[in-house]
Amino acid sequence: MSKSRRLLVLAVAVLLLGGLAAALVLRAAGRDDKPSAGGPTVAAGTVTLDRPGSLAFLNGGQGPHRGALASVPADAPESGRTASELNCQRFHAAAGTGVCLRSTPGALAQDNKALIVDSELRTLRSFPLAGTPSRARVSPSGRFAAWTVFVSGESYGAAFFSTRTAIVDTRTWKLEANLEEFAIDMDGRDHRAQDVNFWGVTFSKDDDTFYATVSTGGETHLVKGSISGRSVKTLAENVECPSLSPDETRIAYKKRVRAGASLWREHVMDLGTLRDHALAEKRSVDDQAAWLDDRTLAYGLPTDGAADSTDLWTVPADGSGTPRLLAPGASSPARLG
Amino acid sequence: MYLADRSAPAPGGAKTAADRGPVRAPAVASTVLALGTVSMITDISSEMVTAVLPLYLIAGLGLSPLGFGALDGVYNGVSALVQLTGGHLADRVRNHKLIAGIGYGLSALCKPLLLFAHSLGPISVILTLERTGKGLRTAPRDALISLSTPPELQGRAFGVHRAMDTTGALLGPLAAFLILSLTVDGYDAVFGVSACVAVLGVVVLMLFVPSGADTRPGPSGGAGAAAGTAGSAAVPGADRPAPVRLRDALGLLRLPRLRNLAVCAVLLGLTTVSDAFVYLLLQRRTGIGDQWFPLLPLGTAAVFLLLAVPAGALADRIGRRTVFLTGHALLLTGYGLLLWAPAWPALPFLVLALHGMFYAATDGVLPAAVAATVPGELRATGMALVGTGQALARFGCSLAFGAAWTLWGTGPALAAAAAGLLCCAAVAGFVLRPSAPRDTRPDPNPKPDPKPGPHPDPKPDPKSVRPPR
C-alpha cells in the first residue's frame, strides 16, 4: 500500500472511531435527562436523616437523580423516591448523622472524600481519602463514623492490595486515620503483622465497641474492638463485612464458600455461641448487609442486565423464607429514625 | 555484548569504542516511531480503564476489598507466562507483527466486554484475556523495535518507545476523568471510548509497522549484521531459513551472554520492591496527605517520561551495563532515603525522582542489551525469556516482600530488600563485566548448529550494518 493510501485509510479510521467514541460520550452525557421507562419515579425534595420510619439509599435508577441520596417510607419502599442533592458512592446514616463517601474525577486522579453530614445533609467536616470508597458506617448513636477505602498504586501488575479504615468521633473530631495502628489480640496473643488490612466496621450502641474484618496471612477474621482502648480481639475466622443486629446478639456477614474462590454466602452468627447459619439467599452476596430490623436484612446485588447498577434485596435473618426485591436501582441502604 | 558491547574490546583488537567517537545520531527508525505510536495509543486505552476500574468495581458493583484483592492478583503471572508463548510464536511464524497484532486486538476486544460482566468471575476472565493480549504482544513488539534499529542505537530506540508508551499512560487517566466529568456514571462511555482508541492502535499497527518477517537476516544484532562472517554469507542463497523450533528457543539459554543477562534480570527483579509498596512506604515515612497519594505514581511516570530517551542514548554511548547498573544504584539510593533520611520536605520529590530515573535507566536499556545478544531469527524469544524471568522475579519479590513486611515490619523489610539489591547489583556488575566476552568468543554456539542460518556474533561491527528498513 502506498503511503498516501495508508494515510487515507488512517484518516477514515480516525473519523469512524472518533465518531463512534463521540456518540458514546454524548449518549452517556444525555442520560442525565432521561429516566428509563418503567423505572422507579424520583422527584427532587428534602431528605432529612432524623425522620423515623423511612429508608434511605443511593438512587441508582437512570435519570436526573442517579447517585443521589434518596428516601422512601420504610413500609412502602416501592413508592416514589425523594431525592436530595447529596451525591455519594457509599452512604450510611444513623440518629441524624450521615457519612457520604464521594469520588469525583479530578484533574490528574480521582478526588476522594468522606463527608460527615448532619440531619439536614449539611457538610460538617470533610476528610480526604487515600483511595477508592468501599464501606461506610455510622454508630447507632450517630457519634462515630467509619469508612474503608481501597488503596492502590493505580497500576496493573502489583501483587498487592491494601485497605485503609478510619473512625472519626463526630463530637471531638478526633480521627483514627488507620485502624492498623490498633493493638491486635489474635487468639490470646499479640499479633504484630504488617500485612494487616481492616475493613467493614460495624458499631455497637455503647459508643466504644465495634466489630470489623481483619485480614492477615491470607485469612479473614471477625474482630471485636474498643475505640477508647485502641485495640481489637479476634473472635472467629472466615468472616467478612460484619453487620451488628439492632439487638446486638448477632452479626450478619459474608462467608467465603471455598478458599480461593470469589464466592460468598450471607450468614448470620450468634455472638453468644459463635454458631452460624446461612440465609435463604443463594446468590453470591458481596456487600456489607444492613439490618432493617431484628428479623430482616437488606443488601445489594448486581442488577440483571445492567453492569454498573445494583438492586436492593431483603431476606429474613433466621435463614427461612426467600429473597425479595426491596428497591431496584439502589445501593447503600440505611434504616432511619 | 553484554550490557556494554561498545565498551568491550573488539576481538580483533582493532578498535575500541572510544576510538570510534560518539555515534552520530540519525533519526529513530520509522518502525520505532510507528510502534511507539501504537503503544502510546494502546496505553491511553488501557490506562483509561485502569484509572476507573477500582471505582467501577467497588462503588458500582459493590465488590468488597477481598474481592478486589482477588482481582488484583489476576493481573499478575498471566502476562509473564504468555509473554514467553508470544515471543516464541512470533519467531516461529516469522511474523512479529501478526502476533503483536493479535495481542493488541485481543486487548481491544476485552474493553467493551467489561460492560457485560456483572460479577467477579466474568470480570476475572475478561481481565485475564486482556493481560493475555498484553503478554502476547510485548516480546514481538520489542523484537520489532530492535530488528529495525542498528546495534549502536538500540538504547535510544527503546528509550523513544518507552517515552511514548509512558506518555500514553499519563494521558489515559486524563481522558477517562474528562469523560466521567462530561457524563453521568459514564463508565460505559469510558470502556467504549477505550475500545475505539485500542482499535485505532491496531489500525496504526497494521498500516505503518512492517511485519518483521524474517526471511532476511535482520539488520541488527548478531544475525546478518556482520556482513563478512561466514554465517551471513550463507544466507542470501537460502530462500527461507529452516523454521525455528522449540529446541532452538531453549538453546538460547545456552548462549552465555543471554543467560548472564537473564540471570541478572532475575536477580535484580527479585530485589526490586513493587511500585505500590514504594508509594505506601513513602507515605508512611513522610506523612504525605491522603489526597496526594494517588498522584505519587504520576511523579515516577513523569520523570521516566522525561529521561527515557536521554538515558537510552547515554547507554548507547557509554555502555548499557554502566547505565543499567547506575539505574539500580539510583533505586538503592531511593531505598536508603526512605530508610534513613530525615523528614525533609523535599524527600517525596527526591524519592520519586530516583524511582523514575531507575525506570528510565533500566526499562528500555535491558531489552536493548538483550537485542545485542540474540540472533535476529530468535529475537522475540530472547526478549521474552528475559522479560518473563524479570516479571516472575518481580512477582516473587512482591510475595517475599509482603512476607518480610509481615514478619519484620516495614523498615527491616526494606532494609533487607536494599541489602539484597546491593548484593545482586554487585553480582550483576561482575557477571556483566565487559572483559568477559574475550574468553567466550569461541563458544557462541555451544550446541550443534541447528540450521545454516547466521550465528550470533559477539562483536557486530556497526559500520557494516545496513541502514534500518
PDB file of C-alpha atoms in Angstrom, chain A residues 92-99 116-118 124 137-145 168-171 173 203-205 207:
ATOM      1  CA  HIS A  92     -24.779   5.319  55.768  1.00  0.00           C
ATOM      2  CA  ALA A  93     -26.664   7.199  58.446  1.00  0.00           C
ATOM      3  CA  ALA A  94     -27.987   6.769  61.978  1.00  0.00           C
ATOM      4  CA  ALA A  95     -29.523   9.112  64.539  1.00  0.00           C
ATOM      5  CA  GLY A  96     -29.211  12.199  62.394  1.00  0.00           C
ATOM      6  CA  THR A  97     -25.569  11.759  61.338  1.00  0.00           C
ATOM      7  CA  GLY A  98     -24.602  10.655  57.847  1.00  0.00           C
ATOM      8  CA  VAL A  99     -21.330   9.643  56.224  1.00  0.00           C
ATOM      9  CA  ILE A 116     -19.833  13.907  57.581  1.00  0.00           C
ATOM     10  CA  VAL A 117     -23.298  15.442  57.222  1.00  0.00           C
ATOM     11  CA  ASP A 118     -25.915  16.476  59.741  1.00  0.00           C
ATOM     12  CA  LEU A 124     -19.951  19.302  58.897  1.00  0.00           C
ATOM     13  CA  ARG A 137     -20.984   3.055  58.715  1.00  0.00           C
ATOM     14  CA  VAL A 138     -22.310   5.365  61.446  1.00  0.00           C
ATOM     15  CA  SER A 139     -22.739   4.184  65.033  1.00  0.00           C
ATOM     16  CA  PRO A 140     -26.346   3.779  66.280  1.00  0.00           C
ATOM     17  CA  SER A 141     -25.971   6.926  68.415  1.00  0.00           C
ATOM     18  CA  GLY A 142     -24.675   8.929  65.469  1.00  0.00           C
ATOM     19  CA  ARG A 143     -21.494   9.804  67.332  1.00  0.00           C
ATOM     20  CA  PHE A 144     -18.931   7.729  65.416  1.00  0.00           C
ATOM     21  CA  ALA A 145     -18.494   7.246  61.711  1.00  0.00           C
ATOM     22  CA  VAL A 168     -13.909   9.598  63.447  1.00  0.00           C
ATOM     23  CA  ASP A 169     -15.579  10.913  66.582  1.00  0.00           C
ATOM     24  CA  THR A 170     -18.090  13.483  65.337  1.00  0.00           C
ATOM     25  CA  ARG A 171     -18.214  15.112  68.771  1.00  0.00           C
ATOM     26  CA  TRP A 173     -13.437  15.295  65.564  1.00  0.00           C
ATOM     27  CA  PHE A 203     -20.710  -0.220  65.715  1.00  0.00           C
ATOM     28  CA  SER A 204     -22.433  -1.156  68.958  1.00  0.00           C
ATOM     29  CA  LYS A 205     -24.751   1.231  70.828  1.00  0.00           C
ATOM     30  CA  ASP A 207     -20.160   4.178  71.570  1.00  0.00           C
TER      31      ASP A 207
END
